[in-house]
PDB file of C-alpha atoms in Angstrom:
ATOM      1  CA  UNK A 554     172.693 195.289  92.545  1.00 74.00           C
ATOM      2  CA  UNK A 555     173.079 197.591  89.510  1.00 85.00           C
ATOM      3  CA  UNK A 556     172.318 201.272  89.877  1.00 86.00           C
ATOM      4  CA  UNK A 557     169.267 202.853  88.265  1.00 90.00           C
ATOM      5  CA  UNK A 558     169.800 205.162  85.482  1.00 94.00           C
ATOM      6  CA  UNK A 559     169.367 208.628  87.224  1.00 92.00           C
ATOM      7  CA  UNK A 560     168.472 210.262  83.929  1.00 94.00           C
ATOM      8  CA  UNK A 561     165.440 207.936  83.294  1.00 93.00           C
ATOM      9  CA  UNK A 562     164.379 208.437  87.182  1.00 93.00           C
ATOM     10  CA  UNK A 563     164.529 212.287  86.713  1.00 94.00           C
ATOM     11  CA  UNK A 564     162.582 212.056  83.346  1.00 91.00           C
ATOM     12  CA  UNK A 565     160.065 210.020  85.110  1.00 90.00           C
ATOM     13  CA  UNK A 566     159.830 212.524  87.958  1.00 93.00           C
ATOM     14  CA  UNK A 567     159.402 215.493  85.834  1.00 91.00           C
ATOM     15  CA  UNK A 568     162.764 216.860  86.823  1.00 94.00           C
ATOM     16  CA  UNK A 569     164.997 218.610  84.281  1.00 96.00           C
ATOM     17  CA  UNK A 570     168.380 217.287  84.323  1.00 97.00           C
ATOM     18  CA  UNK A 571     171.403 219.450  83.800  1.00 97.00           C
ATOM     19  CA  UNK A 572     174.483 218.543  82.106  1.00 97.00           C
ATOM     20  CA  UNK A 573     177.949 219.364  80.728  1.00 96.00           C
ATOM     21  CA  UNK A 574     179.672 218.550  77.549  1.00 96.00           C
ATOM     22  CA  UNK A 575     183.105 217.143  78.102  1.00 96.00           C
ATOM     23  CA  UNK A 576     185.716 217.864  75.338  1.00 95.00           C
ATOM     24  CA  UNK A 577     188.798 218.158  77.310  1.00 95.00           C
ATOM     25  CA  UNK A 578     189.193 214.713  78.295  1.00 91.00           C
ATOM     26  CA  UNK A 579     189.933 215.438  82.321  1.00 95.00           C
ATOM     27  CA  UNK A 580     188.702 213.275  84.922  1.00 96.00           C
ATOM     28  CA  UNK A 581     189.243 216.060  87.392  1.00 97.00           C
ATOM     29  CA  UNK A 582     186.861 218.097  85.332  1.00 97.00           C
ATOM     30  CA  UNK A 583     184.338 215.436  85.682  1.00 97.00           C
ATOM     31  CA  UNK A 584     185.168 215.146  89.401  1.00 98.00           C
ATOM     32  CA  UNK A 585     184.302 218.933  89.612  1.00 97.00           C
ATOM     33  CA  UNK A 586     181.137 218.703  87.900  1.00 97.00           C
ATOM     34  CA  UNK A 587     179.733 215.967  90.068  1.00 97.00           C
ATOM     35  CA  UNK A 588     180.845 217.446  93.347  1.00 98.00           C
ATOM     36  CA  UNK A 589     179.051 220.813  91.947  1.00 97.00           C
ATOM     37  CA  UNK A 590     175.810 218.963  91.509  1.00 97.00           C
ATOM     38  CA  UNK A 591     175.396 218.452  87.785  1.00 97.00           C
ATOM     39  CA  UNK A 592     173.323 215.390  86.961  1.00 97.00           C
ATOM     40  CA  UNK A 593     175.092 214.281  83.694  1.00 97.00           C
ATOM     41  CA  UNK A 594     178.067 214.722  81.292  1.00 97.00           C
ATOM     42  CA  UNK A 595     178.271 214.193  77.675  1.00 97.00           C
ATOM     43  CA  UNK A 596     181.425 212.872  76.521  1.00 97.00           C
ATOM     44  CA  UNK A 597     181.728 213.714  73.019  1.00 95.00           C
ATOM     45  CA  UNK A 598     183.957 211.476  70.840  1.00 95.00           C
ATOM     46  CA  UNK A 599     182.745 212.828  67.391  1.00 94.00           C
ATOM     47  CA  UNK A 600     184.495 216.291  67.683  1.00 94.00           C
ATOM     48  CA  UNK A 601     187.549 214.965  69.767  1.00 94.00           C
ATOM     49  CA  UNK A 602     190.295 212.502  69.646  1.00 93.00           C
ATOM     50  CA  UNK A 603     188.971 210.332  72.575  1.00 95.00           C
ATOM     51  CA  UNK A 604     189.699 206.435  71.951  1.00 95.00           C
ATOM     52  CA  UNK A 605     187.736 204.010  73.762  1.00 95.00           C
ATOM     53  CA  UNK A 606     190.320 204.011  76.740  1.00 95.00           C
ATOM     54  CA  UNK A 607     189.496 207.584  77.428  1.00 96.00           C
ATOM     55  CA  UNK A 608     185.840 207.015  77.318  1.00 97.00           C
ATOM     56  CA  UNK A 609     186.242 204.156  79.713  1.00 97.00           C
ATOM     57  CA  UNK A 610     188.174 206.356  82.296  1.00 97.00           C
ATOM     58  CA  UNK A 611     185.387 209.072  81.701  1.00 97.00           C
ATOM     59  CA  UNK A 612     182.706 206.824  82.504  1.00 97.00           C
ATOM     60  CA  UNK A 613     184.607 205.545  85.685  1.00 97.00           C
ATOM     61  CA  UNK A 614     185.162 208.948  86.964  1.00 98.00           C
ATOM     62  CA  UNK A 615     181.407 209.964  86.338  1.00 97.00           C
ATOM     63  CA  UNK A 616     180.164 207.005  88.036  1.00 96.00           C
ATOM     64  CA  UNK A 617     182.395 207.743  91.249  1.00 97.00           C
ATOM     65  CA  UNK A 618     180.810 211.259  91.691  1.00 97.00           C
ATOM     66  CA  UNK A 619     177.041 210.203  90.686  1.00 95.00           C
ATOM     67  CA  UNK A 620     177.133 211.520  87.223  1.00 97.00           C
ATOM     68  CA  UNK A 621     175.441 209.688  84.378  1.00 97.00           C
ATOM     69  CA  UNK A 622     177.585 209.463  81.438  1.00 98.00           C
ATOM     70  CA  UNK A 623     176.349 210.043  77.731  1.00 98.00           C
ATOM     71  CA  UNK A 624     178.714 208.784  75.257  1.00 98.00           C
ATOM     72  CA  UNK A 625     178.256 210.632  71.943  1.00 97.00           C
ATOM     73  CA  UNK A 626     179.936 208.120  69.442  1.00 97.00           C
ATOM     74  CA  UNK A 627     181.770 209.318  66.395  1.00 96.00           C
ATOM     75  CA  UNK A 628     179.606 207.615  64.078  1.00 94.00           C
ATOM     76  CA  UNK A 629     176.232 205.431  64.128  1.00 95.00           C
ATOM     77  CA  UNK A 630     178.108 202.361  63.595  1.00 96.00           C
ATOM     78  CA  UNK A 631     177.254 199.092  65.604  1.00 96.00           C
ATOM     79  CA  UNK A 632     180.622 198.460  66.707  1.00 96.00           C
ATOM     80  CA  UNK A 633     181.311 201.911  68.046  1.00 96.00           C
ATOM     81  CA  UNK A 634     177.872 201.963  70.029  1.00 98.00           C
ATOM     82  CA  UNK A 635     178.821 198.427  71.413  1.00 97.00           C
ATOM     83  CA  UNK A 636     182.212 199.506  72.443  1.00 97.00           C
ATOM     84  CA  UNK A 637     181.072 202.710  74.092  1.00 98.00           C
ATOM     85  CA  UNK A 638     178.369 200.573  76.062  1.00 98.00           C
ATOM     86  CA  UNK A 639     180.985 198.128  77.136  1.00 97.00           C
ATOM     87  CA  UNK A 640     183.007 200.895  78.938  1.00 97.00           C
ATOM     88  CA  UNK A 641     179.738 201.102  81.339  1.00 96.00           C
ATOM     89  CA  UNK A 642     177.965 203.963  80.030  1.00 97.00           C
ATOM     90  CA  UNK A 643     174.235 203.886  80.251  1.00 97.00           C
ATOM     91  CA  UNK A 644     173.381 206.558  77.597  1.00 98.00           C
ATOM     92  CA  UNK A 645     174.450 206.606  73.918  1.00 98.00           C
ATOM     93  CA  UNK A 646     174.173 209.634  71.729  1.00 98.00           C
ATOM     94  CA  UNK A 647     174.293 209.042  67.882  1.00 97.00           C
ATOM     95  CA  UNK A 648     175.117 211.938  65.539  1.00 96.00           C
ATOM     96  CA  UNK A 649     173.564 212.589  62.036  1.00 94.00           C
ATOM     97  CA  UNK A 650     170.871 209.961  62.137  1.00 95.00           C
ATOM     98  CA  UNK A 651     168.441 210.424  58.921  1.00 96.00           C
ATOM     99  CA  UNK A 652     165.699 208.290  59.403  1.00 97.00           C
ATOM    100  CA  UNK A 653     163.839 206.176  61.847  1.00 98.00           C
ATOM    101  CA  UNK A 654     165.015 203.242  60.207  1.00 98.00           C
ATOM    102  CA  UNK A 655     168.683 204.352  61.147  1.00 98.00           C
ATOM    103  CA  UNK A 656     167.436 204.795  64.800  1.00 98.00           C
ATOM    104  CA  UNK A 657     166.114 201.186  64.809  1.00 97.00           C
ATOM    105  CA  UNK A 658     169.397 200.090  63.639  1.00 97.00           C
ATOM    106  CA  UNK A 659     171.261 201.603  66.404  1.00 98.00           C
ATOM    107  CA  UNK A 660     168.884 200.343  68.915  1.00 98.00           C
ATOM    108  CA  UNK A 661     169.854 196.789  67.435  1.00 97.00           C
ATOM    109  CA  UNK A 662     173.386 197.494  68.386  1.00 97.00           C
ATOM    110  CA  UNK A 663     172.102 198.618  71.994  1.00 98.00           C
ATOM    111  CA  UNK A 664     170.075 195.569  72.988  1.00 97.00           C
ATOM    112  CA  UNK A 665     170.672 191.789  72.882  1.00 96.00           C
ATOM    113  CA  UNK A 666     168.323 189.492  71.498  1.00 95.00           C
ATOM    114  CA  UNK A 667     165.498 189.179  71.285  1.00 94.00           C
ATOM    115  CA  UNK A 668     165.317 192.881  71.522  1.00 94.00           C
ATOM    116  CA  UNK A 669     168.419 193.507  69.196  1.00 95.00           C
ATOM    117  CA  UNK A 670     171.257 191.947  67.806  1.00 96.00           C
ATOM    118  CA  UNK A 671     174.196 193.470  70.129  1.00 96.00           C
ATOM    119  CA  UNK A 672     177.065 191.037  70.179  1.00 94.00           C
ATOM    120  CA  UNK A 673     177.546 189.128  73.385  1.00 94.00           C
ATOM    121  CA  UNK A 674     180.453 189.353  75.701  1.00 95.00           C
ATOM    122  CA  UNK A 675     180.316 189.161  79.428  1.00 95.00           C
ATOM    123  CA  UNK A 676     184.247 190.013  79.621  1.00 96.00           C
ATOM    124  CA  UNK A 677     183.697 193.639  79.845  1.00 96.00           C
ATOM    125  CA  UNK A 678     183.733 196.367  82.222  1.00 96.00           C
ATOM    126  CA  UNK A 679     180.020 197.001  81.976  1.00 96.00           C
ATOM    127  CA  UNK A 680     179.101 193.264  82.956  1.00 96.00           C
ATOM    128  CA  UNK A 681     181.610 193.528  85.550  1.00 95.00           C
ATOM    129  CA  UNK A 682     183.735 190.824  84.015  1.00 96.00           C
ATOM    130  CA  UNK A 683     181.391 188.227  85.326  1.00 94.00           C
ATOM    131  CA  UNK A 684     179.592 185.814  83.564  1.00 93.00           C
ATOM    132  CA  UNK A 685     177.434 184.695  86.771  1.00 94.00           C
ATOM    133  CA  UNK A 686     175.865 188.009  86.799  1.00 93.00           C
ATOM    134  CA  UNK A 687     175.113 187.775  82.952  1.00 95.00           C
ATOM    135  CA  UNK A 688     171.187 187.432  83.290  1.00 94.00           C
ATOM    136  CA  UNK A 689     171.156 190.416  85.705  1.00 95.00           C
ATOM    137  CA  UNK A 690     173.209 192.584  83.211  1.00 96.00           C
ATOM    138  CA  UNK A 691     170.967 191.809  80.314  1.00 96.00           C
ATOM    139  CA  UNK A 692     167.973 193.173  82.378  1.00 95.00           C
ATOM    140  CA  UNK A 693     169.904 196.016  83.488  1.00 96.00           C
ATOM    141  CA  UNK A 694     170.502 196.882  79.726  1.00 97.00           C
ATOM    142  CA  UNK A 695     167.070 196.531  78.793  1.00 96.00           C
ATOM    143  CA  UNK A 696     165.409 198.627  81.533  1.00 95.00           C
ATOM    144  CA  UNK A 697     168.178 201.242  81.996  1.00 96.00           C
ATOM    145  CA  UNK A 698     170.215 202.058  78.873  1.00 97.00           C
ATOM    146  CA  UNK A 699     169.036 204.861  76.547  1.00 97.00           C
ATOM    147  CA  UNK A 700     169.749 205.869  73.068  1.00 98.00           C
ATOM    148  CA  UNK A 701     169.682 209.440  72.187  1.00 98.00           C
ATOM    149  CA  UNK A 702     169.396 210.344  68.385  1.00 98.00           C
ATOM    150  CA  UNK A 703     170.774 213.896  67.697  1.00 98.00           C
ATOM    151  CA  UNK A 704     168.437 215.639  65.059  1.00 97.00           C
ATOM    152  CA  UNK A 705     170.780 217.755  63.075  1.00 95.00           C
ATOM    153  CA  UNK A 706     169.959 216.591  59.386  1.00 94.00           C
ATOM    154  CA  UNK A 707     167.276 217.567  56.889  1.00 96.00           C
ATOM    155  CA  UNK A 708     166.184 214.116  56.578  1.00 97.00           C
ATOM    156  CA  UNK A 709     165.863 213.331  60.126  1.00 97.00           C
ATOM    157  CA  UNK A 710     163.627 216.423  60.504  1.00 97.00           C
ATOM    158  CA  UNK A 711     161.501 215.245  57.708  1.00 97.00           C
ATOM    159  CA  UNK A 712     161.095 212.055  59.486  1.00 98.00           C
ATOM    160  CA  UNK A 713     160.933 213.464  63.119  1.00 98.00           C
ATOM    161  CA  UNK A 714     157.386 212.144  63.613  1.00 97.00           C
ATOM    162  CA  UNK A 715     158.538 208.390  63.106  1.00 98.00           C
ATOM    163  CA  UNK A 716     161.543 208.743  65.008  1.00 98.00           C
ATOM    164  CA  UNK A 717     159.749 210.007  68.194  1.00 98.00           C
ATOM    165  CA  UNK A 718     157.163 207.310  67.822  1.00 97.00           C
ATOM    166  CA  UNK A 719     159.666 204.591  68.332  1.00 97.00           C
ATOM    167  CA  UNK A 720     158.949 203.097  71.754  1.00 93.00           C
ATOM    168  CA  UNK A 721     162.525 202.673  73.168  1.00 95.00           C
ATOM    169  CA  UNK A 722     163.481 206.631  72.092  1.00 97.00           C
ATOM    170  CA  UNK A 723     162.901 208.472  75.555  1.00 96.00           C
ATOM    171  CA  UNK A 724     165.116 211.661  74.537  1.00 97.00           C
ATOM    172  CA  UNK A 725     166.221 213.338  71.573  1.00 98.00           C
ATOM    173  CA  UNK A 726     168.716 215.933  70.845  1.00 97.00           C
ATOM    174  CA  UNK A 727     168.636 218.931  68.700  1.00 96.00           C
ATOM    175  CA  UNK A 728     171.958 220.058  66.900  1.00 93.00           C
ATOM    176  CA  UNK A 729     171.129 223.560  65.426  1.00 91.00           C
ATOM    177  CA  UNK A 730     174.570 224.138  63.736  1.00 91.00           C
ATOM    178  CA  UNK A 731     174.761 221.150  61.356  1.00 93.00           C
ATOM    179  CA  UNK A 732     171.041 221.253  60.812  1.00 94.00           C
ATOM    180  CA  UNK A 733     171.465 224.681  59.565  1.00 93.00           C
ATOM    181  CA  UNK A 734     174.158 223.366  56.927  1.00 93.00           C
ATOM    182  CA  UNK A 735     171.878 220.667  55.957  1.00 94.00           C
ATOM    183  CA  UNK A 736     168.973 223.015  55.357  1.00 94.00           C
ATOM    184  CA  UNK A 737     171.128 225.262  53.202  1.00 93.00           C
ATOM    185  CA  UNK A 738     171.673 228.229  55.513  1.00 92.00           C
ATOM    186  CA  UNK A 739     175.200 227.384  56.404  1.00 90.00           C
ATOM    187  CA  UNK A 740     176.713 227.295  60.024  1.00 85.00           C
ATOM    188  CA  UNK A 741     174.170 229.895  61.575  1.00 83.00           C
ATOM    189  CA  UNK A 742     172.691 227.817  64.056  1.00 84.00           C
ATOM    190  CA  UNK A 743     169.594 229.188  65.887  1.00 87.00           C
ATOM    191  CA  UNK A 744     170.327 232.814  64.472  1.00 86.00           C
ATOM    192  CA  UNK A 745     168.622 231.210  61.050  1.00 91.00           C
ATOM    193  CA  UNK A 746     164.893 231.520  60.925  1.00 93.00           C
ATOM    194  CA  UNK A 747     164.413 228.059  59.132  1.00 94.00           C
ATOM    195  CA  UNK A 748     166.398 226.490  62.066  1.00 94.00           C
ATOM    196  CA  UNK A 749     164.159 228.228  64.369  1.00 93.00           C
ATOM    197  CA  UNK A 750     161.348 226.672  62.355  1.00 96.00           C
ATOM    198  CA  UNK A 751     162.893 223.466  62.688  1.00 96.00           C
ATOM    199  CA  UNK A 752     163.348 223.633  66.228  1.00 95.00           C
ATOM    200  CA  UNK A 753     159.756 224.465  66.781  1.00 95.00           C
ATOM    201  CA  UNK A 754     158.430 221.465  64.861  1.00 97.00           C
ATOM    202  CA  UNK A 755     160.719 219.229  66.801  1.00 97.00           C
ATOM    203  CA  UNK A 756     159.459 220.453  69.905  1.00 96.00           C
ATOM    204  CA  UNK A 757     155.953 220.161  69.022  1.00 97.00           C
ATOM    205  CA  UNK A 758     156.456 216.498  67.703  1.00 97.00           C
ATOM    206  CA  UNK A 759     158.536 215.414  70.907  1.00 97.00           C
ATOM    207  CA  UNK A 760     155.780 216.923  72.992  1.00 96.00           C
ATOM    208  CA  UNK A 761     153.311 215.057  71.098  1.00 96.00           C
ATOM    209  CA  UNK A 762     154.983 211.743  71.669  1.00 97.00           C
ATOM    210  CA  UNK A 763     155.946 212.212  75.418  1.00 95.00           C
ATOM    211  CA  UNK A 764     159.716 212.394  74.160  1.00 97.00           C
ATOM    212  CA  UNK A 765     162.167 214.640  76.334  1.00 97.00           C
ATOM    213  CA  UNK A 766     164.050 217.275  74.274  1.00 97.00           C
ATOM    214  CA  UNK A 767     167.749 217.695  75.192  1.00 97.00           C
ATOM    215  CA  UNK A 768     168.832 221.318  74.323  1.00 94.00           C
ATOM    216  CA  UNK A 769     171.801 223.589  75.142  1.00 92.00           C
ATOM    217  CA  UNK A 770     171.302 227.210  75.710  1.00 88.00           C
ATOM    218  CA  UNK A 771     173.311 230.220  73.999  1.00 82.00           C
ATOM    219  CA  UNK A 772     175.762 231.265  76.567  1.00 76.00           C
ATOM    220  CA  UNK A 773     176.091 234.807  75.870  1.00 72.00           C
ATOM    221  CA  UNK A 774     175.412 238.225  78.128  1.00 69.00           C
ATOM    222  CA  UNK A 775     172.226 236.615  79.495  1.00 76.00           C
ATOM    223  CA  UNK A 776     172.894 232.585  79.860  1.00 84.00           C
ATOM    224  CA  UNK A 777     170.310 232.405  82.608  1.00 89.00           C
ATOM    225  CA  UNK A 778     167.618 234.066  80.255  1.00 91.00           C
ATOM    226  CA  UNK A 779     168.708 231.599  77.448  1.00 89.00           C
ATOM    227  CA  UNK A 780     168.133 228.553  79.718  1.00 93.00           C
ATOM    228  CA  UNK A 781     164.784 229.907  80.758  1.00 94.00           C
ATOM    229  CA  UNK A 782     163.752 230.430  77.127  1.00 92.00           C
ATOM    230  CA  UNK A 783     164.908 226.843  76.383  1.00 92.00           C
ATOM    231  CA  UNK A 784     162.489 225.563  79.446  1.00 94.00           C
ATOM    232  CA  UNK A 785     159.589 227.963  78.021  1.00 94.00           C
ATOM    233  CA  UNK A 786     159.995 226.415  74.629  1.00 93.00           C
ATOM    234  CA  UNK A 787     159.728 222.683  75.975  1.00 92.00           C
ATOM    235  CA  UNK A 788     163.259 221.328  76.261  1.00 95.00           C
ATOM    236  CA  UNK A 789     163.252 218.644  79.261  1.00 96.00           C
ATOM    237  CA  UNK A 790     167.037 218.400  79.278  1.00 97.00           C
ATOM    238  CA  UNK A 791     169.745 221.078  79.392  1.00 96.00           C
ATOM    239  CA  UNK A 792     173.313 220.695  78.528  1.00 95.00           C
ATOM    240  CA  UNK A 793     174.589 223.812  79.827  1.00 94.00           C
ATOM    241  CA  UNK A 794     177.767 224.274  77.898  1.00 93.00           C
ATOM    242  CA  UNK A 795     181.112 222.631  76.900  1.00 95.00           C
ATOM    243  CA  UNK A 796     184.287 222.481  79.145  1.00 95.00           C
ATOM    244  CA  UNK A 797     186.609 223.928  76.783  1.00 95.00           C
ATOM    245  CA  UNK A 798     184.292 226.657  75.814  1.00 93.00           C
ATOM    246  CA  UNK A 799     183.597 227.620  79.474  1.00 93.00           C
ATOM    247  CA  UNK A 800     187.640 227.620  80.274  1.00 95.00           C
ATOM    248  CA  UNK A 801     188.114 229.555  77.189  1.00 95.00           C
ATOM    249  CA  UNK A 802     185.746 232.354  77.673  1.00 92.00           C
ATOM    250  CA  UNK A 803     186.754 232.576  81.364  1.00 92.00           C
ATOM    251  CA  UNK A 804     190.534 232.896  80.221  1.00 95.00           C
ATOM    252  CA  UNK A 805     189.580 235.708  77.607  1.00 94.00           C
ATOM    253  CA  UNK A 806     187.531 237.545  80.267  1.00 92.00           C
ATOM    254  CA  UNK A 807     190.525 237.472  82.580  1.00 94.00           C
ATOM    255  CA  UNK A 808     192.970 238.697  79.643  1.00 95.00           C
ATOM    256  CA  UNK A 809     190.530 241.212  78.714  1.00 94.00           C
ATOM    257  CA  UNK A 810     189.717 242.641  82.289  1.00 93.00           C
ATOM    258  CA  UNK A 811     193.196 242.466  83.664  1.00 93.00           C
ATOM    259  CA  UNK A 812     194.982 243.366  80.418  1.00 89.00           C
ATOM    260  CA  UNK A 813     193.235 246.634  80.603  1.00 89.00           C
ATOM    261  CA  UNK A 814     194.085 247.091  84.308  1.00 90.00           C
ATOM    262  CA  UNK A 815     198.021 246.357  83.468  1.00 89.00           C
ATOM    263  CA  UNK A 816     197.591 248.855  80.232  1.00 87.00           C
ATOM    264  CA  UNK A 817     196.151 251.428  82.690  1.00 85.00           C
ATOM    265  CA  UNK A 818     199.064 251.087  85.282  1.00 80.00           C
ATOM    266  CA  UNK A 819     201.705 250.975  82.516  1.00 75.00           C
ATOM    267  CA  UNK A 820     200.287 254.293  81.184  1.00 72.00           C
ATOM    268  CA  UNK A 821     200.431 256.040  84.642  1.00 72.00           C
ATOM    269  CA  UNK A 822     204.162 255.506  84.884  1.00 68.00           C
ATOM    270  CA  UNK A 823     204.844 256.651  81.515  1.00 63.00           C
TER     271      UNK A 823
END
């Protein structure tokens, strides 16, 4: 029996899944995230050097600690989507979508006929290298695999109504940084009023179509307040931060705090 997609279950039950973005490629970090109680990890291939072997190792590590792995592929290409799914990942995120038509093309790469046009191969980790369980795997793909479009482009924003109306799209994500660039205000993210307006539009349309919105808080001096604001705005999935940023911030905090202490001790001796 193949496991249910815990993200789908959480959404059906009205719970808000909490995740972590993985950019360092460490299976140990995935284990720590799972043992700490996170619900999912997003393995980012778009902005890292991850190949598909690294993705498969990450998916395997996530399964071992009861985490759902979302693979953010480098591009919205059928071969990339298919190879990511064949690692065993139950969720795919596609960046830079521009239209509902592109989302439907991506869905074709997720599902097998008659629901899509994904190439058939039972000799994969996802299919357990077992052609005798192929029908069971087909049913699992159809019922449990999720495709998450990332709204970070003006064209996608203009077509958001049609994107959210696609029946097989349960979740969408919002990319404030690239959307700001696409809207002509540079890489200002949510600090730009036009991006804030876009966010409110996406929230409104997603709510109308019962589509869950995945959001990422601003981790500043008040991260919990930022998460609370996201939830109040209508976000139904939270990706707290990226592993590399979390480690970088902590390193800089330690160097700052301990550096001042060391400097004060040095001044005393002079």
